[in-house]
Amino acid sequence: GSPLPWTGVTCPFCGSDRTELFSLFGQQLLTVQYYCNSCHTPFERIKDDDVLDDYAARKENRP
């Protein structure tokens, strides 16, 4: 499927909040990958329970 729009995550490169969750798995087991729609740069953040819970809720609500 396509990436999910994500709110509350800002790009560390340009500061934009126009980011998407790109993958639940980054280069390390404890990171997730995001993509910035402003500067077109992928980046990683530390995975936490809020990210996983939010992802599960969004996936259930998809058509």
Backbone as numpy.savetxt, mean C-alpha at the origin, in Angstrom:
# Nx Ny Nz CAx CAy CAz Cx Cy Cz
-5.70 -8.81 -9.56 -6.50 -7.63 -9.56 -5.65 -6.38 -9.56
-6.31 -5.27 -9.68 -5.61 -3.99 -9.69 -5.31 -3.54 -8.27
-4.31 -2.68 -8.09 -3.96 -2.20 -6.75 -5.11 -1.45 -6.10
-5.16 -1.48 -4.79 -6.21 -0.80 -4.04 -5.78 0.61 -3.67
-6.66 1.61 -3.89 -6.32 2.96 -3.41 -6.12 2.91 -1.90
-5.16 3.62 -1.41 -4.83 3.57 0.01 -4.79 4.99 0.56
-5.36 5.20 1.71 -5.33 6.52 2.30 -4.48 6.47 3.56
-3.89 7.58 3.90 -3.10 7.65 5.12 -1.65 7.24 4.96
-1.26 6.79 3.77 0.13 6.42 3.52 0.71 7.44 2.56
1.74 8.15 3.01 2.36 9.16 2.15 3.66 8.63 1.56
3.94 9.09 0.36 5.16 8.70 -0.34 6.37 9.33 0.35
7.39 8.54 0.65 8.58 9.09 1.29 9.45 9.92 0.33
9.18 9.83 -0.96 9.98 10.55 -1.94 9.40 11.93 -2.28
8.07 12.01 -2.48 7.48 13.29 -2.88 6.46 13.83 -1.87
6.06 13.02 -0.88 5.13 13.47 0.14 3.66 13.36 -0.25
3.36 12.83 -1.43 1.99 12.70 -1.90 1.24 11.62 -1.13
-0.08 11.81 -0.98 -0.90 10.76 -0.38 -1.64 9.96 -1.45
-1.31 10.17 -2.71 -1.90 9.41 -3.81 -1.14 8.10 -3.99
-1.30 7.20 -3.02 -0.57 5.94 -3.02 -1.53 4.76 -3.08
-1.02 3.61 -3.50 -1.80 2.38 -3.57 -1.00 1.25 -2.94
-1.72 0.34 -2.31 -1.08 -0.88 -1.85 -0.81 -1.73 -3.08
0.44 -2.05 -3.32 0.83 -2.77 -4.52 0.97 -4.27 -4.26
1.52 -4.63 -3.11 1.72 -6.04 -2.77 1.82 -6.19 -1.26
1.23 -7.26 -0.75 1.34 -7.54 0.68 2.71 -8.06 1.07
3.54 -8.34 0.07 4.87 -8.89 0.35 5.94 -8.03 -0.29
6.84 -7.51 0.54 7.96 -6.73 0.05 9.20 -7.61 -0.03
10.36 -6.97 -0.01 11.61 -7.73 -0.07 11.86 -8.49 1.23
11.25 -8.03 2.31 11.35 -8.71 3.60 9.95 -9.15 4.00
9.84 -10.15 4.86 8.54 -10.64 5.30 7.74 -9.59 6.07
8.43 -8.65 6.68 7.74 -7.67 7.51 7.39 -6.38 6.77
7.53 -6.34 5.45 7.20 -5.13 4.69 6.11 -5.39 3.66
5.41 -4.31 3.30 4.43 -4.31 2.21 4.90 -3.29 1.18
4.51 -3.49 -0.07 4.91 -2.57 -1.13 3.76 -1.65 -1.51
4.07 -0.38 -1.66 3.13 0.63 -2.12 3.65 1.25 -3.40
2.76 1.92 -4.12 3.14 2.62 -5.35 2.58 4.03 -5.28
3.40 5.03 -5.60 2.98 6.42 -5.60 2.49 6.80 -7.00
1.26 7.28 -7.09 0.70 7.70 -8.38 1.15 9.09 -8.78
1.80 9.82 -7.89 2.29 11.16 -8.22 3.67 11.11 -8.85
4.63 10.47 -8.18 6.00 10.42 -8.70 6.33 9.07 -9.34
5.35 8.15 -9.35 5.49 6.84 -10.00 6.65 6.03 -9.44
6.77 6.05 -8.11 7.85 5.34 -7.44 7.28 4.28 -6.50
7.75 3.03 -6.58 7.37 2.04 -5.58 8.18 2.25 -4.29
7.58 1.93 -3.16 8.29 2.02 -1.88 7.71 1.01 -0.92
8.43 0.74 0.15 8.02 -0.25 1.14 7.78 0.40 2.49
6.89 -0.21 3.25 6.64 0.20 4.64 6.58 -1.05 5.49
6.78 -0.87 6.78 6.68 -1.98 7.72 5.22 -2.44 7.79
5.01 -3.73 7.73 3.67 -4.32 7.79 3.21 -4.29 9.25
1.94 -3.94 9.46 1.36 -4.02 10.79 -0.05 -4.58 10.69
-0.67 -4.87 11.82 -2.00 -5.48 11.81 -3.04 -4.61 11.12
-2.93 -3.28 11.24 -3.89 -2.38 10.60 -3.88 -2.56 9.08
-2.70 -2.70 8.50 -2.59 -2.89 7.05 -3.28 -4.18 6.64
-3.02 -5.26 7.36 -3.60 -6.56 7.02 -5.11 -6.56 7.21
-5.61 -5.97 8.30 -7.05 -5.90 8.54 -7.74 -5.06 7.48
-7.15 -3.91 7.14 -7.71 -3.04 6.11 -7.75 -3.74 4.76
-6.69 -4.45 4.43 -6.62 -5.18 3.15 -7.72 -6.24 3.09
-7.90 -7.00 4.16 -8.92 -8.04 4.19 -10.32 -7.44 4.04
-10.58 -6.33 4.71 -11.89 -5.68 4.61 -12.15 -5.16 3.20
-11.15 -4.57 2.57 -11.30 -4.06 1.21 -11.52 -5.20 0.22
-10.81 -6.29 0.41 -10.93 -7.43 -0.50 -12.33 -8.03 -0.42
-12.91 -8.10 0.77 -14.26 -8.62 0.95 -15.30 -7.73 0.29
-15.07 -6.42 0.24 -16.04 -5.48 -0.31 -15.90 -5.26 -1.81
-14.95 -5.91 -2.44 -14.76 -5.76 -3.90 -15.85 -6.50 -4.65
-16.25 -5.96 -5.81 -17.26 -6.67 -6.62 -16.68 -7.91 -7.27
